[in-house]
Short mmCIF file of C-alpha atoms in Angstrom, two decimals:
data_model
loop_
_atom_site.label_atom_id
_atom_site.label_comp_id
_atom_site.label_asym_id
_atom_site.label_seq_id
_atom_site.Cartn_x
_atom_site.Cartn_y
_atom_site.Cartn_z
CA UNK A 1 45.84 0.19 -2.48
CA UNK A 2 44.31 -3.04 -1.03
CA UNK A 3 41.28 -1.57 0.54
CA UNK A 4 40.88 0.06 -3.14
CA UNK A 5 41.18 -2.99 -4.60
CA UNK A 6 39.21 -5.00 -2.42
CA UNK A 7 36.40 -2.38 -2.40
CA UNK A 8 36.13 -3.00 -6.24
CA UNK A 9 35.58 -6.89 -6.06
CA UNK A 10 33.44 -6.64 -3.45
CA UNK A 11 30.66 -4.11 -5.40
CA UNK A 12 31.45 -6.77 -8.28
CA UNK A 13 30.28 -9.79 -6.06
CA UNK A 14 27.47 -7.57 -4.18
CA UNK A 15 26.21 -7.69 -7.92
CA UNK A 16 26.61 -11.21 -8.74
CA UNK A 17 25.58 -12.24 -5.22
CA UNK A 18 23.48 -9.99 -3.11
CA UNK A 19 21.70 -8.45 -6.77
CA UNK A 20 20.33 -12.55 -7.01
CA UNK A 21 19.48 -12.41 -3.39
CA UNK A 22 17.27 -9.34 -3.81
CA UNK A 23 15.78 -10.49 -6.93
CA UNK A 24 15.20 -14.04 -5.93
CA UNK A 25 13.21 -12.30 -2.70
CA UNK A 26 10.78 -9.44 -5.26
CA UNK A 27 10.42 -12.70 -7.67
CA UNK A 28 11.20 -11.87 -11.14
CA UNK A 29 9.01 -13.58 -13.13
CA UNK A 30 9.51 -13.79 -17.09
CA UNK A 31 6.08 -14.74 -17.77
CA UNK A 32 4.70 -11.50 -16.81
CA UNK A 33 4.49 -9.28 -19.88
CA UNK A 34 5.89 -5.62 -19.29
CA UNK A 35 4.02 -2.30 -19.92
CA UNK A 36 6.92 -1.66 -22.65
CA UNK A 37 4.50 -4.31 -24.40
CA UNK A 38 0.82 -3.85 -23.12
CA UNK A 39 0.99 -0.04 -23.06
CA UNK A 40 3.53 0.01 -25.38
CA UNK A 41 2.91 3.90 -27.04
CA UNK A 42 6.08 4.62 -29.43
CA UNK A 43 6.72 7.27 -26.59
CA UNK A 44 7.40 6.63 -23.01
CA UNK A 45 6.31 2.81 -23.16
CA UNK A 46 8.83 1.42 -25.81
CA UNK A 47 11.26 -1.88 -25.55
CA UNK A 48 14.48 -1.18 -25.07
CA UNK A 49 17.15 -3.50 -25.33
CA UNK A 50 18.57 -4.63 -21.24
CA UNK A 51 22.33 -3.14 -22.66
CA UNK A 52 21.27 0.26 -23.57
CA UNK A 53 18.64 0.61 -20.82
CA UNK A 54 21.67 -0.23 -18.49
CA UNK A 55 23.72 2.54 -20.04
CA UNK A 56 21.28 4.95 -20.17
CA UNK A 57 19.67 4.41 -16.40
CA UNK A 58 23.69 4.82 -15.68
CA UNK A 59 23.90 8.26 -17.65
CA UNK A 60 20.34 9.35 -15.33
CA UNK A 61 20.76 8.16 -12.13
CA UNK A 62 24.95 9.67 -12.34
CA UNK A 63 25.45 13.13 -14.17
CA UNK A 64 28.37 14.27 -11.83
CA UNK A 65 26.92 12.67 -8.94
CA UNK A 66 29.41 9.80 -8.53
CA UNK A 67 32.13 12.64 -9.30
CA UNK A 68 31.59 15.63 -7.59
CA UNK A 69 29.95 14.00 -4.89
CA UNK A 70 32.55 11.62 -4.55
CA UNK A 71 35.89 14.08 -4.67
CA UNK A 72 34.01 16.11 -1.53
CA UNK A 73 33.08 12.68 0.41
CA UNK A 74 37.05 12.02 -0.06
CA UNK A 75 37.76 14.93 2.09
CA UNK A 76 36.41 12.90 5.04
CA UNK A 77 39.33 9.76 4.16
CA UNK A 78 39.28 6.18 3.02
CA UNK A 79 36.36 5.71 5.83
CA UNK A 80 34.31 7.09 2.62
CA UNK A 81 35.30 3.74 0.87
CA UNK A 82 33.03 2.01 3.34
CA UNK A 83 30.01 4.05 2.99
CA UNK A 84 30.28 3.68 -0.89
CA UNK A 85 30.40 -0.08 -0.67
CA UNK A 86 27.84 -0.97 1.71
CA UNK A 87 25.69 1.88 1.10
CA UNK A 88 25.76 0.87 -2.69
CA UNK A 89 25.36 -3.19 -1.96
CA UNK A 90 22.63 -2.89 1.05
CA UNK A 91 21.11 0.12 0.20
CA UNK A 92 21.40 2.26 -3.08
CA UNK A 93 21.09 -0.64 -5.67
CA UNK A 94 18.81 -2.19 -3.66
CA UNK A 95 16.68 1.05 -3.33
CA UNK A 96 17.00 1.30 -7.52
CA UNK A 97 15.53 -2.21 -8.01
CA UNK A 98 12.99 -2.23 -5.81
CA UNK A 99 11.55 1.41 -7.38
CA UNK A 100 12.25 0.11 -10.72
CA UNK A 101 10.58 -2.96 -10.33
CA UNK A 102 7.39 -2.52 -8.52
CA UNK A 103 6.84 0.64 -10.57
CA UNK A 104 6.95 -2.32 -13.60
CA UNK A 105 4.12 -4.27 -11.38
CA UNK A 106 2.35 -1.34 -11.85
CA UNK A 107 2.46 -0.61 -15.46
CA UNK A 108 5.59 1.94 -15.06
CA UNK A 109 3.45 4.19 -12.52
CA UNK A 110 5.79 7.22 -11.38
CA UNK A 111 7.42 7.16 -7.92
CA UNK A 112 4.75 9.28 -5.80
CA UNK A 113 1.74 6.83 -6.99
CA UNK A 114 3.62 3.89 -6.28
CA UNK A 115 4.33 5.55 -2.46
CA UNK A 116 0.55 6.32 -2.21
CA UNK A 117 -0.27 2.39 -2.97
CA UNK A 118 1.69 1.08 0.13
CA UNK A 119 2.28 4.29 2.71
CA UNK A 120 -1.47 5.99 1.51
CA UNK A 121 -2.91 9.19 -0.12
CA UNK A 122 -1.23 11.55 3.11
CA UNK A 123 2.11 10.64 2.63
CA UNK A 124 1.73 10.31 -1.88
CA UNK A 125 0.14 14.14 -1.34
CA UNK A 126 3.72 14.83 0.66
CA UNK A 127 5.87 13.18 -1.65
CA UNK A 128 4.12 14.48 -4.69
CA UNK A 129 5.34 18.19 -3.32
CA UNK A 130 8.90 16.49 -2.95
CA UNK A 131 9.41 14.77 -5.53
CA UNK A 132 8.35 17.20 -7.74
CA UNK A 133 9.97 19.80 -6.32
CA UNK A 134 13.60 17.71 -6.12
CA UNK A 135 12.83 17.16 -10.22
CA UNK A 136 12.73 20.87 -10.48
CA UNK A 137 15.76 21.96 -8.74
CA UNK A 138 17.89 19.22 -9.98
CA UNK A 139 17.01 19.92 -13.33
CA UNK A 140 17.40 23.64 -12.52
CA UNK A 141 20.85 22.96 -11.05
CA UNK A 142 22.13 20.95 -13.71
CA UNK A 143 21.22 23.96 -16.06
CA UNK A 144 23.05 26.62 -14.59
CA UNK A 145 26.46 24.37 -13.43
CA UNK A 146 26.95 23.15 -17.10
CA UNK A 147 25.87 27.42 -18.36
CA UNK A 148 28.33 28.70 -16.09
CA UNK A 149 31.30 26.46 -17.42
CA UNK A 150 29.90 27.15 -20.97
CA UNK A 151 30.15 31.17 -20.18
CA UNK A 152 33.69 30.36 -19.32
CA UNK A 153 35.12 28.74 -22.26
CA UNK A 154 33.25 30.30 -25.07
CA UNK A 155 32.00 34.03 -26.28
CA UNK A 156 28.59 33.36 -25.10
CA UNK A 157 27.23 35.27 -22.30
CA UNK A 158 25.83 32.88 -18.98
CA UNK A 159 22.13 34.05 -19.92
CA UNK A 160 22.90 33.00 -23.22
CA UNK A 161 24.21 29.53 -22.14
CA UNK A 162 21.35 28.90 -19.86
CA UNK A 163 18.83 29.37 -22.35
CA UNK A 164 20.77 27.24 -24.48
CA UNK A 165 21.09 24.30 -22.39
CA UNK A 166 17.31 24.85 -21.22
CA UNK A 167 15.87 24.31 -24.92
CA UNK A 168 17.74 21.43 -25.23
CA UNK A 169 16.71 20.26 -21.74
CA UNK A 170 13.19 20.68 -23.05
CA UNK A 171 13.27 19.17 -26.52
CA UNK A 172 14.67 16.00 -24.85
CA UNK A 173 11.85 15.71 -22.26
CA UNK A 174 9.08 15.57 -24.88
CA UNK A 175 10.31 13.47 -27.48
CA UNK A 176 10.21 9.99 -27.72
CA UNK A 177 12.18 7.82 -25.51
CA UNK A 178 14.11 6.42 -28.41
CA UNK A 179 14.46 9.68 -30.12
CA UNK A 180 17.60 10.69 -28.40
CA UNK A 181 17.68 9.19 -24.40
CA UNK A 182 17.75 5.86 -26.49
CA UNK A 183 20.36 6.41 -28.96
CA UNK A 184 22.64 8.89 -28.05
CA UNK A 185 23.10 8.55 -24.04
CA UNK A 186 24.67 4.99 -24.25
CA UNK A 187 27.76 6.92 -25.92
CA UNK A 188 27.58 9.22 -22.76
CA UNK A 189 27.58 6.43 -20.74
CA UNK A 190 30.31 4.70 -21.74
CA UNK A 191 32.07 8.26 -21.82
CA UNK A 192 31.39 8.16 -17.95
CA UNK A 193 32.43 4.83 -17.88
CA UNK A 194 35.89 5.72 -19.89
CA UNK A 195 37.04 8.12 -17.43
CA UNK A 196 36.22 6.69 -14.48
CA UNK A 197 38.52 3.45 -15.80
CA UNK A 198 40.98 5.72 -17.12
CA UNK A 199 41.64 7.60 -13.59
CA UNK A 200 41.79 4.29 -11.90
CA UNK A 201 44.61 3.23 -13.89
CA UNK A 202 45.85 6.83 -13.39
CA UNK A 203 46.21 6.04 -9.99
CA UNK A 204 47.78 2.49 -9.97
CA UNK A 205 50.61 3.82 -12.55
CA UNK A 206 50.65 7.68 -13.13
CA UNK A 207 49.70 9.48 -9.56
CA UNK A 208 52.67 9.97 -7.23
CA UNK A 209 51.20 9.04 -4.17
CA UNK A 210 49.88 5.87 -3.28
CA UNK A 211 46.31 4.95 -2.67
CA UNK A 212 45.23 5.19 0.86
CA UNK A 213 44.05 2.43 2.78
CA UNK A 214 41.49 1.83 5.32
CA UNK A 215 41.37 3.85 8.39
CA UNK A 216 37.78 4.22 10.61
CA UNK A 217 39.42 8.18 11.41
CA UNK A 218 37.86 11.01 10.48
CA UNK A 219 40.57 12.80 8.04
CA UNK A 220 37.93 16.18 6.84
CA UNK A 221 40.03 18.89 7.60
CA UNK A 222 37.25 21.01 8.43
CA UNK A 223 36.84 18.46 11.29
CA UNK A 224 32.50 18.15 10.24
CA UNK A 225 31.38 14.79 11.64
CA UNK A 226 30.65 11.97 9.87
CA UNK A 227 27.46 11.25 10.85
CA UNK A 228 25.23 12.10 8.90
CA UNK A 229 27.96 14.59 6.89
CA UNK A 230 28.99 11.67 4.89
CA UNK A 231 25.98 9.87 3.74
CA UNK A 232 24.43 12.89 2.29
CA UNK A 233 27.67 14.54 0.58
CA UNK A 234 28.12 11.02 -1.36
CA UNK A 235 24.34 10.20 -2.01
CA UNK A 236 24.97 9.08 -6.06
CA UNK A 237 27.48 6.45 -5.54
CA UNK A 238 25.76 5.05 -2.07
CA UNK A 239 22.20 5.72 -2.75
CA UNK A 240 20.22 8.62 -3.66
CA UNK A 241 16.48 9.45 -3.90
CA UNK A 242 16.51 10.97 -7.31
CA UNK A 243 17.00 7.28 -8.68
CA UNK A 244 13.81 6.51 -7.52
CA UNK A 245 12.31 8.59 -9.84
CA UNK A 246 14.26 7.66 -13.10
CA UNK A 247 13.57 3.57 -12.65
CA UNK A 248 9.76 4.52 -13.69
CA UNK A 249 11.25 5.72 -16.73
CA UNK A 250 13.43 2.59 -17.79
CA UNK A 251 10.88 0.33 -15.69
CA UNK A 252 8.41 1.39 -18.97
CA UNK A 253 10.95 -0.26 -21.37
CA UNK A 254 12.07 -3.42 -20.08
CA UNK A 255 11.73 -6.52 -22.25
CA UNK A 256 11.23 -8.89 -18.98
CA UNK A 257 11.68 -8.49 -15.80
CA UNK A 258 14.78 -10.72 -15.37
CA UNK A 259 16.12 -7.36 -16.89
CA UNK A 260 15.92 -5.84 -13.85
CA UNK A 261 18.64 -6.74 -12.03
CA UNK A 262 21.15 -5.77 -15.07
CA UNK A 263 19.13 -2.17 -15.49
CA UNK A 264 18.87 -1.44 -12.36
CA UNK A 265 20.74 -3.20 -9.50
CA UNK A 266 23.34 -3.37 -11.91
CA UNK A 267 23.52 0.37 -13.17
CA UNK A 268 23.61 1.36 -9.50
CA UNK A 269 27.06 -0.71 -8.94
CA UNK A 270 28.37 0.79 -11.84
CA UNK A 271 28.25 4.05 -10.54
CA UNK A 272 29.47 2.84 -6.98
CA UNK A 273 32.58 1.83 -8.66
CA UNK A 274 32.27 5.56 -10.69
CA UNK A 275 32.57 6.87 -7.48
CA UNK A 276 34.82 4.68 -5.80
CA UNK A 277 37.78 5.76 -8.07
CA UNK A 278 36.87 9.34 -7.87
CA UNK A 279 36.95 9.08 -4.10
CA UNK A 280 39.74 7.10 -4.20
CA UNK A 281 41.14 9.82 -6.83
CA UNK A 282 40.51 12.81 -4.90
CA UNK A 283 42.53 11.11 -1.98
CA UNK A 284 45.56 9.95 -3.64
CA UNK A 285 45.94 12.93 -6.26
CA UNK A 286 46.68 15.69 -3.82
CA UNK A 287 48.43 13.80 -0.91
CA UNK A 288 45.71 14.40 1.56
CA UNK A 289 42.53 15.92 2.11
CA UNK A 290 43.92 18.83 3.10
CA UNK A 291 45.74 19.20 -0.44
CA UNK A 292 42.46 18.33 -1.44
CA UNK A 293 40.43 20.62 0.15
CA UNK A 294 42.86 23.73 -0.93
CA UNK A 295 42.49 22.23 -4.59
CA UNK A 296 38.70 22.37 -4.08
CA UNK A 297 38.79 26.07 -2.78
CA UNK A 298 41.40 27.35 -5.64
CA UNK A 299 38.97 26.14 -8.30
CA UNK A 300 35.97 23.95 -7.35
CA UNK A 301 35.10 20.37 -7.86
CA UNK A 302 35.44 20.83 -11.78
CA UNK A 303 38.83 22.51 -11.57
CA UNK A 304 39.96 19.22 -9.39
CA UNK A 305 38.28 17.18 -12.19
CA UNK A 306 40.08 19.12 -14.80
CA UNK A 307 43.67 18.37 -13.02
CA UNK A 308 43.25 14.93 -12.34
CA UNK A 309 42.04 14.11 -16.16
CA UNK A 310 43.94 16.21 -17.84
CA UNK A 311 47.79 14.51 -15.80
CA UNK A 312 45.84 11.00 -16.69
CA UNK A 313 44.94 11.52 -20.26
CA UNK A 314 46.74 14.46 -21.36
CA UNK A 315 44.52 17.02 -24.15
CA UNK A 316 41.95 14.28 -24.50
CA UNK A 317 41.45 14.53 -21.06
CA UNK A 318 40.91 17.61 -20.37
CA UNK A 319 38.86 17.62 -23.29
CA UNK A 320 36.57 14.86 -21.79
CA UNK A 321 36.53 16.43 -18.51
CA UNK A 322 35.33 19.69 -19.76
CA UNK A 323 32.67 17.31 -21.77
CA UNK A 324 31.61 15.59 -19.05
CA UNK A 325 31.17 18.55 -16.66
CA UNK A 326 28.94 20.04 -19.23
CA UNK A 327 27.27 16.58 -20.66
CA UNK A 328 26.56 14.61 -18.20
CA UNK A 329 24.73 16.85 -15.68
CA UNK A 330 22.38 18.00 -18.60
CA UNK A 331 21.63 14.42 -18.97
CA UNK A 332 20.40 14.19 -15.97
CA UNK A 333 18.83 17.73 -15.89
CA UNK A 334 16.63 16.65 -19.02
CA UNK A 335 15.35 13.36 -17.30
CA UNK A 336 14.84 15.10 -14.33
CA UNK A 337 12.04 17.17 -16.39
CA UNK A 338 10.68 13.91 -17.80
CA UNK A 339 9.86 12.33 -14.85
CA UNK A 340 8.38 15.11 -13.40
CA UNK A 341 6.39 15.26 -15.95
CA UNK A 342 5.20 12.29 -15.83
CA UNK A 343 4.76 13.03 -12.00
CA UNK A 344 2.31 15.77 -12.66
CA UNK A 345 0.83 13.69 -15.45
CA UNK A 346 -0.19 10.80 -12.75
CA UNK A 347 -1.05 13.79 -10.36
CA UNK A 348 -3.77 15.07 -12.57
CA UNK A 349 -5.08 11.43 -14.12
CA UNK A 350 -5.46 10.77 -10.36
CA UNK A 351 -7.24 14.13 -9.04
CA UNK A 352 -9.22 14.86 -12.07
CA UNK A 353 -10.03 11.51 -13.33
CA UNK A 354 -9.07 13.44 -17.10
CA UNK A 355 -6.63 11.62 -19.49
CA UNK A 356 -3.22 13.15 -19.40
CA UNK A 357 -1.59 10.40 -21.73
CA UNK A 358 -1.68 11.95 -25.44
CA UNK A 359 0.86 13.59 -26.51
CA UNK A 360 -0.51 17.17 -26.74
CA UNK A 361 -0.91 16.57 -22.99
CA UNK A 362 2.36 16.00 -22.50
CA UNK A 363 3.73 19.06 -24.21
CA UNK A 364 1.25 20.89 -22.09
CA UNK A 365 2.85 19.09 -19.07
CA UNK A 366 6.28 19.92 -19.33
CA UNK A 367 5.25 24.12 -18.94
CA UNK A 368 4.52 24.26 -15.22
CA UNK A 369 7.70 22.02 -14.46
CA UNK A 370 9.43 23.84 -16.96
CA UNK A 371 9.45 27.37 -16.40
CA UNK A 372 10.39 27.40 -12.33
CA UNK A 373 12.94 25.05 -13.31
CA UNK A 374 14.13 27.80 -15.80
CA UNK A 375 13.63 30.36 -13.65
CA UNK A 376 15.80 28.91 -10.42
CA UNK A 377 18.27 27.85 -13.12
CA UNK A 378 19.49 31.66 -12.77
CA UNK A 379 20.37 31.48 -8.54
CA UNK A 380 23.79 30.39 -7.69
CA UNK A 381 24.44 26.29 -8.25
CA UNK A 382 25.72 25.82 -4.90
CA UNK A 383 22.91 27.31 -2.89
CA UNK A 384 20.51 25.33 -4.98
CA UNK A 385 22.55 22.10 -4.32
CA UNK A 386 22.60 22.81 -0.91
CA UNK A 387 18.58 21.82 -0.97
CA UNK A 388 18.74 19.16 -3.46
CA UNK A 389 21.27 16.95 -0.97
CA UNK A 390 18.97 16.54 1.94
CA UNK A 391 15.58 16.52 -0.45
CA UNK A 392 17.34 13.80 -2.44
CA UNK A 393 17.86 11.69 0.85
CA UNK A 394 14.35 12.05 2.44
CA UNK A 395 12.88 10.60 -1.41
CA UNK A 396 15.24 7.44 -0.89
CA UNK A 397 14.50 6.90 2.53
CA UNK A 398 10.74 6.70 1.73
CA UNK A 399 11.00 4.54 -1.09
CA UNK A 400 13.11 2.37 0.83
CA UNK A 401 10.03 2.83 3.22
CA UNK A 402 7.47 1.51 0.56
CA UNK A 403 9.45 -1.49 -0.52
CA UNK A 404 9.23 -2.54 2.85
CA UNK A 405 5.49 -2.04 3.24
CA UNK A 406 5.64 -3.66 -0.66
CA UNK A 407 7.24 -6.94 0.80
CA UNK A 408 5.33 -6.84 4.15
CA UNK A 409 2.27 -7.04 2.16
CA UNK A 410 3.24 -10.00 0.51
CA UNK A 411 5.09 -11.88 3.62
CA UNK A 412 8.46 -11.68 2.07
CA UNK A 413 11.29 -10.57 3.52
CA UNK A 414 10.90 -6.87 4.43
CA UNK A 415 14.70 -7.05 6.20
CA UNK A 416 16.58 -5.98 2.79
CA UNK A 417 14.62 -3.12 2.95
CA UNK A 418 13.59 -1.91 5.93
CA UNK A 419 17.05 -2.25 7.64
CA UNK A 420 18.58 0.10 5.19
CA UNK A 421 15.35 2.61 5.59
CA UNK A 422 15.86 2.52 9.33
CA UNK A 423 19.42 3.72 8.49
CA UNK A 424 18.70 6.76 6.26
CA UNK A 425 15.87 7.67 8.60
CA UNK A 426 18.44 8.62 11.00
CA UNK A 427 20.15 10.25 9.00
CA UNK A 428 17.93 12.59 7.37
CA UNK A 429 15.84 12.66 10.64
CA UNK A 430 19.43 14.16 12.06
CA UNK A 431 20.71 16.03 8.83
CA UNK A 432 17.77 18.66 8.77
CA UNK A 433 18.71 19.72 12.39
CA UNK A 434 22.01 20.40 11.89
CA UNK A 435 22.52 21.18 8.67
CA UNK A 436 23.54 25.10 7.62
CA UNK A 437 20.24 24.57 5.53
CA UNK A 438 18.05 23.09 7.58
CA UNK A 439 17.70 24.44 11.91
CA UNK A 440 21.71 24.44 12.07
CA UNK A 441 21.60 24.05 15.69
CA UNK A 442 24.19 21.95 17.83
CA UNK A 443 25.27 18.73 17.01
CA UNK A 444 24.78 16.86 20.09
CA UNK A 445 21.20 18.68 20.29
CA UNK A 446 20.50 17.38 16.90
CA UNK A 447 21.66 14.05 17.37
CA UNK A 448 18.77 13.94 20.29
CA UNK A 449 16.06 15.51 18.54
CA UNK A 450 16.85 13.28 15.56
CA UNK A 451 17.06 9.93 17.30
CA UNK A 452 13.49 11.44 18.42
CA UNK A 453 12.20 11.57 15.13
CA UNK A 454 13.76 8.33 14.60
CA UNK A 455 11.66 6.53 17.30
CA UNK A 456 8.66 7.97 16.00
CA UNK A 457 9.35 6.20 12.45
CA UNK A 458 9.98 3.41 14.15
CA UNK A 459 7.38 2.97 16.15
CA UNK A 460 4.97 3.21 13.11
CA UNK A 461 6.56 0.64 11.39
CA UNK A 462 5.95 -1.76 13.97
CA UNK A 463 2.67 -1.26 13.91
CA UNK A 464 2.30 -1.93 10.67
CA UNK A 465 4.08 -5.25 10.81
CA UNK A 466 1.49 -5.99 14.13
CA UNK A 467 -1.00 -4.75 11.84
CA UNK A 468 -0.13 -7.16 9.16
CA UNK A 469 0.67 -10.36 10.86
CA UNK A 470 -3.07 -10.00 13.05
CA UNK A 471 -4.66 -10.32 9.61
CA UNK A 472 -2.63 -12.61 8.18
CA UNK A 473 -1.30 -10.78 5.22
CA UNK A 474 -4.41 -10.33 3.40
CA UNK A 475 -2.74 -8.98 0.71
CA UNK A 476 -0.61 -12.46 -0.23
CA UNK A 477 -3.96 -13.71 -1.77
CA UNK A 478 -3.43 -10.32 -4.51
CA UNK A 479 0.20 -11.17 -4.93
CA UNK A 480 0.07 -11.88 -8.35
CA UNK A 481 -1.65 -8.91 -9.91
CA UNK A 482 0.60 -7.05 -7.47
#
């Protein structure tokens, strides 16, 4: 109970606190007007008020992230309550505000163009491929979880379902920001935000058991290790790459940039508490994590979802648990196509030199992101999830990368940054060798050629702050049109 507790005020005052830190060091600066004003287009570039674009970068960057992510990072014990916190504080919301906000420097450009300014055109050609190509199984992922539960419930047929949730996926990526993102998600969000409050006080006066506290062992029954296990099962909720590419999308509606911190620093805490009390949930609910992990093998993440609403809330929660399994991850499946989208929209302006921003261009746009999407949407959702974890990882872990580079250019202080990218390098650098889905070779093997791969990274980075500090920062002198 007290580690629970404490973990909560803590990601409250990493807000207040560290969020003013962060800002104060990428200097906010009111006077700037935003591209929700001098592109401003009725259709991606529109002002949004700093309330609903908080609520509705919550409903993008979560779906059942901070849920499902978060009840199998419980299997590994309370040790998950540290990775939440700092990886939320230090890392994730940090990782959010820094792609939201220098997208904003740059008129709202999309995630890959803003790499390509700061790590060059090799590395924005990679990331263009990944990005991209995370966009497209997420959104294909969160089309056939949601289809499959819809299959179950009602007469219709899976097929049926997916094509279902796939128009709707598609009519919402083309309209106008404020057609239905803007008016409708901030009631999803705050459905999110219902149950995750609801659970918690689930747990401090309904559950049975008592809430664990903090203990550095390793509890998974299935005895996988925690390094890097842990930081890519709970990626939304710590930090995850696919934010990166929904800031852009808010980052073209801000009123000012003070806005920032609320929209996205702030969203990103919100969902580290999300999935703190889901974590917390999935530990206390069953009695351990081996009752968990039986729970999760008799009927999946959802069916553990299911239990723990429905003995918290009674009908109405079971009711909003079956909503929010099928809601909230085709609210993220939807923005997913947006943004990449927009992704191959930048692409093209870029290669091509053509203009890409009417609207008849962007119905055009949304066909060759579309129909793979729709297409993969038909495989099993757990193999496809298997490849959106440690894609989702390698996109935060170079943003993080081009922040750094971002402050390094303008002699400020790369540390909040490029600490926490130094971090998820090793992680990802060690995930894809061990991984069932990447080599799967031995641990102790991939824990060597990983800390390999690690050096490498490292090495380049310090020559680029060599590189920097022998010329003096030229790029201080640009600061302000940066």
């Amino acid at each position: 109970m007290l580690t629970f507790m404490a973990s909560i005020f803590i990601l409250i005052f990493g807000y207040i606190i560290y969020g003013k830190v962060v800002e104060r060091i990428f200097g906010a600066d009111d006077h700037r007007t935003t591209p929700a004003y001098s592109k401003h287009d009725g259709f991606d570039y529109s002002p949004m008020s700093w309330w609903k674009g908080s609520l509705v970068q919550l409903l993008n960057i979560a779906g059942l992230g901070p849920i499902f992510g978060a009840i199998l990072g419980a299997l590994y014990g309370p040790v998950a309550f540290i990775w939440i916190v700092i990886g939320t504080i230090f890392a994730g919301a940090v990782h959010d505000y820094f792609a939201g906000m220098i997208s904003l420097r740059h008129n709202g450009a999309q995630y890959p163009t803003i790499v390509g300014k700061y790590l060059g055109k090799y590395a924005q050609s990679a990331i263009n491929i990944v990005s991209i190509a995370l966009m497209v199984l997420v959104a294909a992922a969160f089309t056939a979880g949601p289809a499959e539960l819809i299959a179950q419930i009602t007469p219709l047929t899976f097929t049926t379902a997916i094509v279902i949730v796939f128009l709707y996926l598609l009519i919402a990526a083309v309209l106008p920001i404020n057609k239905v993102i803007g008016k409708i998600y901030p009631i999803f969000g705050g459905i999110l935000l219902f149950m995750a409050v609801a659970v918690g006080f689930g747990m401090l006066f309904i559950f049975e058991n008592p809430i664990p506290n903090l203990t550095f062992e390793n509890m998974h029954p299935g005895e996988l290790p925690l390094w890097p296990l842990l930081m890519v099962t709970i990626s939304c909720g710590a930090i995850s790459g696919f934010h990166s590419t929904q800031s852009p999308i808010l980052a073209r509606t801000l009123k000012k940039e003070s806005e920032g911190r609320k929209v996205f620093y702030g969203a990103m805490v919100a969902e580290g508490v999300i999935t703190l009390i889901w974590a917390a949930a999935g530990m206390t609910f069953f009695g351990s994590t081996g009752g968990l992990q039986e729970a999760i093998a008799a009927g999946g993440a959802a069916g553990v979802v299911n239990e723990i609403s429905q003995t918290t809330l009674g009908t109405l929660g079971g009711i909003l648990a079956i909503l929010g399994v099928i809601i909230l991850p085709i609210t993220t499946g939807d923005t997913a196509l947006r943004s990449s989208r927009m992704m191959l929209g930048d692409l093209l302006t870029q290669t091509t030199k053509l203009d890409f921003a009417g609207k008849k261009a962007k119905l055009l746009l949304i066909v060759p992101v579309a129909l793979p999407a729709f297409l993969l949407s038909q495989i099993d959702y757990s193999f496809l999830w298997r490849y959106v974890g440690w894609t989702n990882q390698v996109v935060a872990t170079v943003m993080l990368w081009t922040a750094a580079i971002y402050l390094l250019k303008q002699a400020k202080f790369h540390w909040i940054c490029s600490v926490p990218a130094t971090v998820m390098t090793g992680v990802t650098a060690t995930y894809i060798f061990y991984a069932p889905e990447g080599f799967g070779l031995d641990y102790s093997l991939s824990m060597i050629l990983g800390t390999i791969l690690w050096v490498v990274v490292m090495v380049w980075f310090v020559w680029q702050v060599y590189q920097e500090k022998r010329q003096g920062y030229p790029s201080v002198a640009q600061s302000k049109v940066s």
